[in-house]
Short mmCIF file of C-alpha atoms (C1' of nucleotides) in Angstrom, two decimals:
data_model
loop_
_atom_site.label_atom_id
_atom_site.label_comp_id
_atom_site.label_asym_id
_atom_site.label_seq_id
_atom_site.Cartn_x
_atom_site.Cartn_y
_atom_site.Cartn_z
CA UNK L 161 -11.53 -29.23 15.94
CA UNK L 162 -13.95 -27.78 18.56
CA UNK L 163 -15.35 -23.95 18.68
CA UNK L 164 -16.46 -21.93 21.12
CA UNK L 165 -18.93 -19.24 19.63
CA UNK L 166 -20.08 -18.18 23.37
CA UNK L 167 -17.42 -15.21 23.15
CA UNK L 168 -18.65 -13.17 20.51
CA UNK L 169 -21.66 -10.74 20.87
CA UNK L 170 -24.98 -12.01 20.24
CA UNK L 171 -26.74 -9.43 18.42
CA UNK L 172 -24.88 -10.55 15.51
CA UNK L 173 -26.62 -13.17 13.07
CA UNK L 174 -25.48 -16.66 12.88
CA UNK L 175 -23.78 -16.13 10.26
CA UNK L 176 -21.48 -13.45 11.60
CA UNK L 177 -20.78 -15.96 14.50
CA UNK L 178 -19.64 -18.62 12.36
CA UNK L 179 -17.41 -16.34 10.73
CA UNK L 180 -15.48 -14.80 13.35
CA UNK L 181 -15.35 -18.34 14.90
CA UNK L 182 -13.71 -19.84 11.90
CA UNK L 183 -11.52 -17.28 11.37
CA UNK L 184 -10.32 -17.05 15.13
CA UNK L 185 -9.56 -20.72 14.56
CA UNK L 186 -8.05 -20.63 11.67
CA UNK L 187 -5.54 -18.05 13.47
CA UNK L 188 -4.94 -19.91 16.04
CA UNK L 189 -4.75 -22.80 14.12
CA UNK L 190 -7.00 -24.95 15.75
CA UNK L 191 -8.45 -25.11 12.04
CA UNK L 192 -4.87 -26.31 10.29
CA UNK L 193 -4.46 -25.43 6.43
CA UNK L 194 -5.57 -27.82 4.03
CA UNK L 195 -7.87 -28.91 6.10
CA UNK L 196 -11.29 -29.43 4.97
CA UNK L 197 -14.69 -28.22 5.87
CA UNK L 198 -17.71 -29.53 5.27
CA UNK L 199 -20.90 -27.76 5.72
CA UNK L 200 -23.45 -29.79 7.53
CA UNK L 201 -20.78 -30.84 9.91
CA UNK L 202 -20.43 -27.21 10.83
CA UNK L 203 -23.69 -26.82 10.57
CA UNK L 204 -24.75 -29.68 13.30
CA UNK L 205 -21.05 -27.84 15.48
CA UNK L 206 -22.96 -24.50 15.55
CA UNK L 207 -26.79 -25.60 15.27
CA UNK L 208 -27.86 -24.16 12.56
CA UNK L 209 -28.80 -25.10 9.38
CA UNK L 210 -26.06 -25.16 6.12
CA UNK L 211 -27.48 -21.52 5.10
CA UNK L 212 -25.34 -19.00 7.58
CA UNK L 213 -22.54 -22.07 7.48
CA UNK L 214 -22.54 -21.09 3.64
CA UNK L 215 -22.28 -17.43 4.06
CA UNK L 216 -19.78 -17.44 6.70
CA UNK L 217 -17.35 -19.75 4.22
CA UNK L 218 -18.07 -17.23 1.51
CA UNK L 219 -17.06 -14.38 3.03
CA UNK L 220 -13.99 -16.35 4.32
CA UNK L 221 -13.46 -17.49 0.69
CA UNK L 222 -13.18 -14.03 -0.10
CA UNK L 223 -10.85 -13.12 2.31
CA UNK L 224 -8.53 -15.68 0.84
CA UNK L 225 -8.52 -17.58 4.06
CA UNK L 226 -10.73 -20.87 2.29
CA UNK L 227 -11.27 -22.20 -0.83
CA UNK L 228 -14.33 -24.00 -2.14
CA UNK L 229 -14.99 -26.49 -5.06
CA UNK L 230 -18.12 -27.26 -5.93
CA UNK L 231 -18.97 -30.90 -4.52
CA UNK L 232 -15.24 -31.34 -3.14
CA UNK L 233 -16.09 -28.87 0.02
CA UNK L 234 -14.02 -26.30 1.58
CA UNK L 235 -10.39 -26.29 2.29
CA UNK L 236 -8.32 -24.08 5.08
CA UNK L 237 -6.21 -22.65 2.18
CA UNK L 238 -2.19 -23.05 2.92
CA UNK L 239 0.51 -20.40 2.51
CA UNK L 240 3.99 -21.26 0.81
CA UNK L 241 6.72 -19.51 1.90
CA UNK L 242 7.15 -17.08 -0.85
CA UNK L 243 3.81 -16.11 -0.63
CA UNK L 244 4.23 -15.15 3.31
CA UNK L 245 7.54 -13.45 2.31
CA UNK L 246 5.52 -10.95 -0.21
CA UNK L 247 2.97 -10.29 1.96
CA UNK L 248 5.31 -9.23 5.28
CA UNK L 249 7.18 -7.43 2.15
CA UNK L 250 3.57 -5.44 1.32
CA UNK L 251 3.09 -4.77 4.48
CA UNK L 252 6.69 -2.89 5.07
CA UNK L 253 5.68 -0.75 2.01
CA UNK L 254 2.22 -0.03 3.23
CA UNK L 255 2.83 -0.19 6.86
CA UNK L 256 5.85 2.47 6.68
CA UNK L 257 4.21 4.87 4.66
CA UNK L 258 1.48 4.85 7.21
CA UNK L 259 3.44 5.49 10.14
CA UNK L 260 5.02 8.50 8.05
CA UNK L 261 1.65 10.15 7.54
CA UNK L 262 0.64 9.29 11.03
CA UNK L 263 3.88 11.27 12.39
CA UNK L 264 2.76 14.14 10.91
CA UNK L 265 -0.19 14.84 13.00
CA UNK L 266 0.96 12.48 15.85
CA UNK L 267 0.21 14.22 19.31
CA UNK L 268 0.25 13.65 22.92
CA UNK L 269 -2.84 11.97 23.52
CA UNK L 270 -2.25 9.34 20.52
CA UNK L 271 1.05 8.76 21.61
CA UNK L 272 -0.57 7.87 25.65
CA UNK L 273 -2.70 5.22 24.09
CA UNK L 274 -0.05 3.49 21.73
CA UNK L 275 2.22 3.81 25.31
CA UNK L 276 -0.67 1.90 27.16
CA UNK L 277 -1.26 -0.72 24.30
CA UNK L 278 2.73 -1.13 23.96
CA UNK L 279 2.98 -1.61 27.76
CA UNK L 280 0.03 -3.85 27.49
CA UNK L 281 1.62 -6.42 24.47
CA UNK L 282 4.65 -6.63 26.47
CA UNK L 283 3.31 -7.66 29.85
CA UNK L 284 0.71 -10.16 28.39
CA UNK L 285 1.45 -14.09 28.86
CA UNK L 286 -1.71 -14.95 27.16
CA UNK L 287 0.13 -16.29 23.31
CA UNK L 288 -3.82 -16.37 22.42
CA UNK L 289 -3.92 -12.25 22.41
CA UNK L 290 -0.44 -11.58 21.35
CA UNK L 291 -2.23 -10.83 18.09
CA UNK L 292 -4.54 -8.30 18.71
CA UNK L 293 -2.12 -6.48 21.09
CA UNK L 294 0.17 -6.31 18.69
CA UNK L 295 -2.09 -4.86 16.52
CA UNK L 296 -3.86 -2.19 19.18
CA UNK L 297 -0.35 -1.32 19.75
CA UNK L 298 0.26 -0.27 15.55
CA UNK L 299 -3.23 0.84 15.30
CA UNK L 300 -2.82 3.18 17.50
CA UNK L 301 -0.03 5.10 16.08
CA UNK L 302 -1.41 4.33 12.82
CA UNK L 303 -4.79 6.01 13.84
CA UNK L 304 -3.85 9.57 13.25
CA UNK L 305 -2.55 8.60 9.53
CA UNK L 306 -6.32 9.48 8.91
CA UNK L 307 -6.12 7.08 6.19
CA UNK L 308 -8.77 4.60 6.45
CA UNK L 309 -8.33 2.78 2.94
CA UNK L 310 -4.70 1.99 3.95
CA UNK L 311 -5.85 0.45 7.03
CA UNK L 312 -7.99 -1.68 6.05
CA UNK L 313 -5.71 -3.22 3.36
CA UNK L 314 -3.38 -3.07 6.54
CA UNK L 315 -5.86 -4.89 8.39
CA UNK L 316 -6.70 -7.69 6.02
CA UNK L 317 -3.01 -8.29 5.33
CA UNK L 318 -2.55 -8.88 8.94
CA UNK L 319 -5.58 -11.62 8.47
CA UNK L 320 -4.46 -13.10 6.06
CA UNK L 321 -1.00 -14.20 7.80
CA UNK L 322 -2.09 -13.89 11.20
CA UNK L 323 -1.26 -17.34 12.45
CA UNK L 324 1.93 -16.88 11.26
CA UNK L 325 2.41 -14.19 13.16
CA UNK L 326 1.09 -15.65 16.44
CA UNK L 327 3.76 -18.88 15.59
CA UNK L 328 6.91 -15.86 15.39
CA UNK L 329 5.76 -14.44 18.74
CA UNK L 330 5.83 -17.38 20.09
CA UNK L 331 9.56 -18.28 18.76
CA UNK L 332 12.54 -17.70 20.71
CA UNK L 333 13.06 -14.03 21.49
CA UNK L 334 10.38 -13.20 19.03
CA UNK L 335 7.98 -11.64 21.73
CA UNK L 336 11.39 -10.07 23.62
CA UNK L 337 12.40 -8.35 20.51
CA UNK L 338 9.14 -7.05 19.02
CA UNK L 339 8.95 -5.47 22.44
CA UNK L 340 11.86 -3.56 21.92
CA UNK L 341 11.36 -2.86 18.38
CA UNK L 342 8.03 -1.37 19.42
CA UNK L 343 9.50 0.93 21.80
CA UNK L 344 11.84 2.03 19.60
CA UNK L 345 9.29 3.22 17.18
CA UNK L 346 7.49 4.88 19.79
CA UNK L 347 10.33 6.64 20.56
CA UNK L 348 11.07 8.04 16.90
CA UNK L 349 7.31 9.26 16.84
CA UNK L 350 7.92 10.96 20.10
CA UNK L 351 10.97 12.87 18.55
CA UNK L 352 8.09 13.20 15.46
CA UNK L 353 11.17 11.65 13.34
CA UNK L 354 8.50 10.52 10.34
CA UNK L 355 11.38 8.73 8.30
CA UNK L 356 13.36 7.00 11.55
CA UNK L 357 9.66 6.02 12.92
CA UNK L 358 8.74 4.62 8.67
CA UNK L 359 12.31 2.75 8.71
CA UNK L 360 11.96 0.88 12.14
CA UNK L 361 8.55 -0.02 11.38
CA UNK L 362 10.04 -1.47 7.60
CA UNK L 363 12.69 -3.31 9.54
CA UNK L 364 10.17 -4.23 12.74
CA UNK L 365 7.96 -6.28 9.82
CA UNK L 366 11.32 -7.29 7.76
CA UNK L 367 12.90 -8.38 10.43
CA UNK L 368 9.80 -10.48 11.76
CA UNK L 369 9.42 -11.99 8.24
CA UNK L 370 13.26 -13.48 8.45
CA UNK L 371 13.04 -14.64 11.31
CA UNK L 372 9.65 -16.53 10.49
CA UNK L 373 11.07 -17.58 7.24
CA UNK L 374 13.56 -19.13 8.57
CA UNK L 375 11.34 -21.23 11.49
CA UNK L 376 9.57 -22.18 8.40
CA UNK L 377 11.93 -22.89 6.05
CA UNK L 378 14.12 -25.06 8.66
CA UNK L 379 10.65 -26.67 9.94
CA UNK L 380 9.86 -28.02 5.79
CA UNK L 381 13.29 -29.48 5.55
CA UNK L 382 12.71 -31.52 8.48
CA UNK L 383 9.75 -32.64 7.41
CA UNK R 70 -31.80 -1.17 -13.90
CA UNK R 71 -31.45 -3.99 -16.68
CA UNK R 72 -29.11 -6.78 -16.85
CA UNK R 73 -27.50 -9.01 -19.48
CA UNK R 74 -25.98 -12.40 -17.69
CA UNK R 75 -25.52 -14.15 -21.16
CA UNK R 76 -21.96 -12.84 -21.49
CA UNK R 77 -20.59 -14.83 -18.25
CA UNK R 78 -19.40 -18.09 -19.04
CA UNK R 79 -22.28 -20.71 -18.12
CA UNK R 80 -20.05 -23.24 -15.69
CA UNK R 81 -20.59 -20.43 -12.85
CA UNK R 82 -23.20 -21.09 -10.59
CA UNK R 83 -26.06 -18.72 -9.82
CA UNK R 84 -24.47 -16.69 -7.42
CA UNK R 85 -21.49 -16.49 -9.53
CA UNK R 86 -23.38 -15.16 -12.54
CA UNK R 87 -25.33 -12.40 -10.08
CA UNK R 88 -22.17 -11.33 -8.17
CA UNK R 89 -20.84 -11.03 -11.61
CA UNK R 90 -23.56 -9.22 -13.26
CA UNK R 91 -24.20 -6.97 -10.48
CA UNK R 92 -20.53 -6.07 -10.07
CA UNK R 93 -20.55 -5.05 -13.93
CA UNK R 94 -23.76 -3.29 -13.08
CA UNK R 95 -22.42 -1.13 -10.44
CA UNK R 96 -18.86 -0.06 -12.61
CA UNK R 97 -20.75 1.05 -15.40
CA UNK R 98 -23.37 3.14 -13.12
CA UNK R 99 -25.98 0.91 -14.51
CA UNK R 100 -26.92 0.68 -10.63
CA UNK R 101 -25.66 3.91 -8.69
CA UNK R 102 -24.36 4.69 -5.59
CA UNK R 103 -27.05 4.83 -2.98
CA UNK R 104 -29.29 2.76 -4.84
CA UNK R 105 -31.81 0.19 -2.93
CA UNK R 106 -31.12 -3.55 -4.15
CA UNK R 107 -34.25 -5.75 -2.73
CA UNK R 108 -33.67 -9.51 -2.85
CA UNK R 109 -36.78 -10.61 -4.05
CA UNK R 110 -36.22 -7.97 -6.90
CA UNK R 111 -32.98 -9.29 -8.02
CA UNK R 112 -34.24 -12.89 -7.73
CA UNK R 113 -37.39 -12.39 -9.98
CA UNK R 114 -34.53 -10.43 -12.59
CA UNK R 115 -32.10 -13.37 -12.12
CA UNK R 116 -35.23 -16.58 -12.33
CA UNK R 117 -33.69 -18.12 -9.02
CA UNK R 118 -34.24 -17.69 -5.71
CA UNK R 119 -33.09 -15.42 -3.06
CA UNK R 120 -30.63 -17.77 -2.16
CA UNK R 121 -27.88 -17.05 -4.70
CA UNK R 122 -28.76 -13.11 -4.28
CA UNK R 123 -28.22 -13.19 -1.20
CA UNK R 124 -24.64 -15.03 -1.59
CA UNK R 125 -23.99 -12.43 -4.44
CA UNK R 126 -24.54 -9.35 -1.78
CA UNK R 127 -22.70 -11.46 0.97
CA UNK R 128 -19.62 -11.01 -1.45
CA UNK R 129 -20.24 -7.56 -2.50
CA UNK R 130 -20.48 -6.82 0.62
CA UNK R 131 -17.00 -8.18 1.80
CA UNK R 132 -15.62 -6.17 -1.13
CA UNK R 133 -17.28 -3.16 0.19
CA UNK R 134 -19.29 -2.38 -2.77
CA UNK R 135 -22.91 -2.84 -0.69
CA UNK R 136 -23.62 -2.46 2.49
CA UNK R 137 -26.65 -4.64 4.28
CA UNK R 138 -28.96 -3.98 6.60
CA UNK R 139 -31.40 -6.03 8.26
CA UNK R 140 -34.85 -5.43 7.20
CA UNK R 141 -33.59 -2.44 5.31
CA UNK R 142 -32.18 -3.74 2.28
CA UNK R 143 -28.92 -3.51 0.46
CA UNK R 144 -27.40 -0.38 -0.80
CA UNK R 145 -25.04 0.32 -3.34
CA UNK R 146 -21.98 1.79 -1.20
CA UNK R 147 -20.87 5.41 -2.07
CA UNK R 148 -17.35 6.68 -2.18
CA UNK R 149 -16.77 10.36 -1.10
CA UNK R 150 -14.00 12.71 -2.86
CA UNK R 151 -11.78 11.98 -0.29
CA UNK R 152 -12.15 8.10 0.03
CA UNK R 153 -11.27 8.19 -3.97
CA UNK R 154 -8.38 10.50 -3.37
CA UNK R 155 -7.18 8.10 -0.98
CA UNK R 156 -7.26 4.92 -2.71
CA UNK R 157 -5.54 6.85 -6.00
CA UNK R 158 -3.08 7.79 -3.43
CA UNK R 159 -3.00 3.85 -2.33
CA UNK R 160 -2.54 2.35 -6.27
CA UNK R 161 0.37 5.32 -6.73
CA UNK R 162 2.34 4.08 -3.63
CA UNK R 163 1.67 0.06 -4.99
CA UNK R 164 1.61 0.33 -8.53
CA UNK R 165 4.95 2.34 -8.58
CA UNK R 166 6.19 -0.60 -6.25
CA UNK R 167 5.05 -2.98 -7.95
CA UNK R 168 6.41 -1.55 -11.49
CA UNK R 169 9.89 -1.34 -10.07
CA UNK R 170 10.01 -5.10 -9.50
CA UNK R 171 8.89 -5.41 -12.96
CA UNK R 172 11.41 -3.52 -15.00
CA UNK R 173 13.51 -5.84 -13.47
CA UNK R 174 12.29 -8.77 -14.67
CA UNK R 175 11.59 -7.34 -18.12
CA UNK R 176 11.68 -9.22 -21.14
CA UNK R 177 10.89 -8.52 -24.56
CA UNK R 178 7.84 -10.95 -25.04
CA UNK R 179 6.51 -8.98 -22.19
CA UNK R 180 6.92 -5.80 -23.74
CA UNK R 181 5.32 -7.13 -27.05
CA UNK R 182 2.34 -7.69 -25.32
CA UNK R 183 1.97 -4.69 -23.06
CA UNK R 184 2.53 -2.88 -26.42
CA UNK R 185 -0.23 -4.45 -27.97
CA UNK R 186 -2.42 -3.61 -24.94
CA UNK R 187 -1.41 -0.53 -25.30
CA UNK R 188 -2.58 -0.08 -28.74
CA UNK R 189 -5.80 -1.73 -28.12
CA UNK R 190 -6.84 0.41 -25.45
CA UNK R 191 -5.95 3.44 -27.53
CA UNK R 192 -8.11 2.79 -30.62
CA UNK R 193 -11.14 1.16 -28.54
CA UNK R 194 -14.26 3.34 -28.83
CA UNK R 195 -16.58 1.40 -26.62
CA UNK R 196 -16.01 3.45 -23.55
CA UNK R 197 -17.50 0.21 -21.70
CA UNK R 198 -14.43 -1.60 -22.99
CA UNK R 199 -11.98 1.46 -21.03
CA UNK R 200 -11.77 -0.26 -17.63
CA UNK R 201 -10.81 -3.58 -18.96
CA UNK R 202 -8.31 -2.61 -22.03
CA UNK R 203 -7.02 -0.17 -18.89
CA UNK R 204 -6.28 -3.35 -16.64
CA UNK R 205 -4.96 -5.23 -19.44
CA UNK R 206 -1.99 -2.93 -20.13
CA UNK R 207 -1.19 -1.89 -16.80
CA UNK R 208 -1.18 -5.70 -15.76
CA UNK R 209 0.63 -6.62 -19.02
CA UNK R 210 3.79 -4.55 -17.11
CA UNK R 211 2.81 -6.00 -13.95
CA UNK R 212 2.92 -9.20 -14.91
CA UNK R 213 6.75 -9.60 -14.64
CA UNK R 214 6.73 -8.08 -10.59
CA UNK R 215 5.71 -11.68 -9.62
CA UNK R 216 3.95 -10.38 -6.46
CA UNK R 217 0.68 -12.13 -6.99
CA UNK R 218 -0.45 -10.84 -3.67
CA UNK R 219 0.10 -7.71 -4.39
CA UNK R 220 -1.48 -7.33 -7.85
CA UNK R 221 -4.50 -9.16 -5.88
CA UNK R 222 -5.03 -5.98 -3.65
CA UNK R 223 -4.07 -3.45 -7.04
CA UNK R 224 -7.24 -5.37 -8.23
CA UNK R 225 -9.27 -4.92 -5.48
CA UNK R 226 -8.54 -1.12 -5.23
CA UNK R 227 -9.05 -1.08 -9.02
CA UNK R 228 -12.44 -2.48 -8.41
CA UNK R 229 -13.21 -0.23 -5.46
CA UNK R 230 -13.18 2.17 -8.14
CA UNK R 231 -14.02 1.14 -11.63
CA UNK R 232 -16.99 3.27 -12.22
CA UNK R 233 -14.80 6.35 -11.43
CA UNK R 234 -12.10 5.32 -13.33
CA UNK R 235 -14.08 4.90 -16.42
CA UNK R 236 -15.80 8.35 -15.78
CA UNK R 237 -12.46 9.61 -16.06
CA UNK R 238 -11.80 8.48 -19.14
CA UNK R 239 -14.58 9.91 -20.64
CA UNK R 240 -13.73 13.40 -19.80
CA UNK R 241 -12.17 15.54 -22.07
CA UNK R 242 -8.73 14.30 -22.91
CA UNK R 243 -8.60 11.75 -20.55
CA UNK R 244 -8.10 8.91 -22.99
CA UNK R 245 -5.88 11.11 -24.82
CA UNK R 246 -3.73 11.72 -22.14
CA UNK R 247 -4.06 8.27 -20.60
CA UNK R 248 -2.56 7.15 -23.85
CA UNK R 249 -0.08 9.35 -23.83
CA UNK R 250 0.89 8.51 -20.56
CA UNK R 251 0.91 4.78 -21.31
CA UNK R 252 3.49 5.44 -23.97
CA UNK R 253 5.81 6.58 -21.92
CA UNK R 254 5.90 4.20 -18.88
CA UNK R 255 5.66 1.69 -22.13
CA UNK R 256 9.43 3.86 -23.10
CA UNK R 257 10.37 3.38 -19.75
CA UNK R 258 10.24 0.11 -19.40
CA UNK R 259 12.32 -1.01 -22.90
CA UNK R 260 15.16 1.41 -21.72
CA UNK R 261 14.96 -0.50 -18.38
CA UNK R 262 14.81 2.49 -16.53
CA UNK R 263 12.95 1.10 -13.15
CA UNK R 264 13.24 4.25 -11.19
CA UNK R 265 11.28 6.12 -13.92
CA UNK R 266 8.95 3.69 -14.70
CA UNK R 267 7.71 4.25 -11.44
CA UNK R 268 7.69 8.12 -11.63
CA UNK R 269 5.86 7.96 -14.52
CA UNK R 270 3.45 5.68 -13.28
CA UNK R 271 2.81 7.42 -9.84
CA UNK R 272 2.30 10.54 -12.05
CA UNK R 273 0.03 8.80 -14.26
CA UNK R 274 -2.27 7.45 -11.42
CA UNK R 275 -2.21 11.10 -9.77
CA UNK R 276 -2.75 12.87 -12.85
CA UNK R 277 -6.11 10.83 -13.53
CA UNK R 278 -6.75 10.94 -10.16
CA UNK R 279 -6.26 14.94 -9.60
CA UNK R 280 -8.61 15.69 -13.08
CA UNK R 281 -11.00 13.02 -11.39
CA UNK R 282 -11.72 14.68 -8.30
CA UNK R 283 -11.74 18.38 -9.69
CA UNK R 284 -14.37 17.24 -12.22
CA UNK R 285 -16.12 15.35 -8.78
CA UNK R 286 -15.92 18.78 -6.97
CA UNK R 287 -17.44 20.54 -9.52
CA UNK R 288 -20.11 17.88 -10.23
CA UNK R 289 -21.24 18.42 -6.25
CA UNK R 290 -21.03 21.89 -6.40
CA UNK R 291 -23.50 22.21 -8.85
CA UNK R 292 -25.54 20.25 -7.10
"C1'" DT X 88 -56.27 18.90 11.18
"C1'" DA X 89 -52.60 16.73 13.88
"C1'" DT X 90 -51.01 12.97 16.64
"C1'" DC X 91 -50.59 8.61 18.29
"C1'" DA X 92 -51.78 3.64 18.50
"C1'" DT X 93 -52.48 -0.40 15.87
"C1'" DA X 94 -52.51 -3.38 12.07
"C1'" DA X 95 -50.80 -4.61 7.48
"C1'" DA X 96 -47.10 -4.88 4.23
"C1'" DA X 97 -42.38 -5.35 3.23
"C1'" DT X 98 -37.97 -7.19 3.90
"C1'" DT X 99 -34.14 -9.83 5.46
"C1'" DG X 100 -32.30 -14.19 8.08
"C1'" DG X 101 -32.75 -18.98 8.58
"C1'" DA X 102 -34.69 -23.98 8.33
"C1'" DT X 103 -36.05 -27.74 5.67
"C1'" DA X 104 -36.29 -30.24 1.54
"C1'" DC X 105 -34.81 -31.27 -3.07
"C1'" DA X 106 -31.61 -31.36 -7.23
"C1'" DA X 107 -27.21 -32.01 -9.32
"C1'" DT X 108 -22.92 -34.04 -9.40
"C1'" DC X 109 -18.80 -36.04 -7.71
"C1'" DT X 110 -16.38 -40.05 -5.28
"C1'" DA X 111 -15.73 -44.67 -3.78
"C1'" DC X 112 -16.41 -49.16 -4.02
"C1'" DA X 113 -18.13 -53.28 -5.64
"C1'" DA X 114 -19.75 -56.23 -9.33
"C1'" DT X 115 -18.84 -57.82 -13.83
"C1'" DA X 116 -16.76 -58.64 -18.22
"C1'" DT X 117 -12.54 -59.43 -20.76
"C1'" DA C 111 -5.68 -59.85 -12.69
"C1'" DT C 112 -7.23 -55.70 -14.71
"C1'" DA C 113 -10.25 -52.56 -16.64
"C1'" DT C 114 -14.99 -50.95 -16.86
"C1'" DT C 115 -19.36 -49.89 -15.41
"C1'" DG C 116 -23.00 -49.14 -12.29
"C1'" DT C 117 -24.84 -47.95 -7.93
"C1'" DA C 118 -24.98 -45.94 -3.35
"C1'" DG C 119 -23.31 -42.41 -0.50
"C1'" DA C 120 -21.53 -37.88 0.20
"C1'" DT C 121 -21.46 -33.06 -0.72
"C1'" DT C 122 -22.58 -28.67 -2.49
"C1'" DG C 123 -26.16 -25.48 -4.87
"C1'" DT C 124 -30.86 -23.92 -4.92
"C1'" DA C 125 -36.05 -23.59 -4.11
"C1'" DT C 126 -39.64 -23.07 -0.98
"C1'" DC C 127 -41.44 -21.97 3.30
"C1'" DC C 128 -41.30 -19.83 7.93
"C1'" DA C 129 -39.67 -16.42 11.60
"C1'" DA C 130 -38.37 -11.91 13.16
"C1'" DT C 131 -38.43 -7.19 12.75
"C1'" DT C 132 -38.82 -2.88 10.55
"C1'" DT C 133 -41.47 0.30 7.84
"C1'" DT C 134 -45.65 2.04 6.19
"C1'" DA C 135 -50.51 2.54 5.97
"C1'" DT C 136 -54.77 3.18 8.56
"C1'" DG C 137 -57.86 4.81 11.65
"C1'" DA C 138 -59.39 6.69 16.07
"C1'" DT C 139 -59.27 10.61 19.04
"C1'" DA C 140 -58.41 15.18 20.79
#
DNA sequence: TATCATAAAATTGGATACAATCTACAATAT
DNA sequence: ATATTGTAGATTGTATCCAATTTTATGATA
């Protein structure tokens, strides 16, 4: 486990740095689940004292991404199965009714920037930014949904399984198809088809989750 | 601003019992939107240090009920009309989800104790006991969905706006109607009837939610 | 009196040190 | 050999102190 805080901007506090540095791991999963995490030891990785270490772990804590028990430390909380199913199921509800309100007042320049960020997920070889493309590329249809609440449940959804996601991209065909999934709901918010555009983006995050499921499920039994 | 920890169970830590007491705090209106929270304040209320304040605001803050800035203190995060609208419009899009799993799963033990619920929160008097008896029912139903994940964010949105919540209830015939209303998801559930379960549920959070926000526009009018 | 510079107070973020408690392992008794 | 107990180490939670910066008070000057 090594980090590399250098990339984030420095007028944060310490604090913020350790976060976003433990969570970036933890999506990559340079940090694996169950794994634990003791506080002076991050402490002495990021020279500082325990005091930001603690914060940052809080706020992860509440984010559902660690766990802590009081003189046992902090553990990378694991996902089963089931729970990754509900949560891709969550975000089919929430993500399709977003798209359907974004639809509505979708218009040229919106649809531009989703183009760019589309073109941009599906040229990248980087499997270390697959995950926020793929996200600029939603967000910015999303954007005009001009619901901000949704989003951010949106958002911390997408957290919370995010290095799952990074392991489907990464699966056979799973970057080649998203691509053309994308496009396709593109294309239905072009036509400003709210319902086609809500239905590919419930089977773009359905289909994602079976296809995950079953890398997962087949991956266990082997075990 | 007063607070009463003694009514938090004693295993917590500091920080626990101040999150917890401050959350409480800020549903009742005991601390009100836009209201300064020093550290050093809180910590001479609480007999600790700023330490565990300052872990208690780190968490508020991830829930988005404070907002920190350096040197300038902690406020108490205000929602406008149209942030409430939208998360009532967020729990009817869930909750009715979330209901329609349930039905299926229905048993009668279940429906004993969501009846019960039911008839709790409809005597209670104490309207600091609303938001609470409010959950209890609602969850009682819930229960049987067995999306944890999703109740988890049903929560948080409840949170996000427990002080409004039981400000609705307050106003004229909003316990009488929520009662009323809880009846009849209650009926929809022993007939089974999924699909109308989560009408009437939809309807019940944007009933609430429409009296809410007319008695919120009127409030700032006056103003 | 009004305005601007300067110092004092206030306030949060972090470091160090201490307290509380759990875990592991060894010593001891049965 | 096994169970029990005690002790040392490990680990988190908190108190106290210091640093950095903003805000506010103060006073000098035009």
């Amino acid at each position: 486990m090594k980090f590399n805080a250098t990339n984030v901007r420095a007028s944060a506090s310490a604090a913020d740095l350790i976060f976003e540095a433990l969570r970036e791991a933890i999506f990559t999963g340079e940090i694996e689940a169950g794994e634990h995490l003791r506080q002076d030891a991050l402490a002495e990785m990021f020279n500082t004292s325990r005091i930001p270490v603690r914060e940052a772990l809080s706020r992860l804590e509440q984010q559902g991404l660690v766990k802590t028990e009081r003189y046992r430390g902090t553990t990378v909380t694991s996902l089963s199965v089931d729970e990754v199913r509900e949560i891709f199921e969550f975000r089919a509800l929430l993500e399709g009714e977003v798209i359907r309100y974004a639809v509505e007042n979708m218009d040229d320049a919106t649809l531009d920037v989703a183009r760019r960020a589309c073109d941009a997920f599906a040229t990248e070889t980087d499997s270390a930014k697959y995950g926020d493309l793929n996200r600029d590329f939603h967000y910015a249809l999303y954007a005009k949904a001009e619901r901000p609440y949704h989003l951010k449940i949106v958002n911390q959804a997408l957290d919370r399984i995010e290095s799952y996601l990074r392991a489907q991209l990464v699966l056979t065909n799973g970057m080649e198809r998203a691509r053309r999934e994308h496009l396709g709901i593109l294309e239905a918010c072009v036509e400003r088809d709210a319902a086609k555009a809500a239905q590919l983006t419930r089977d773009h995050i359905l289909g994602a989750s079976a296809s995950l499921i079953q890398f997962l499920e087949k991956r266990d039994s082997a075990k």
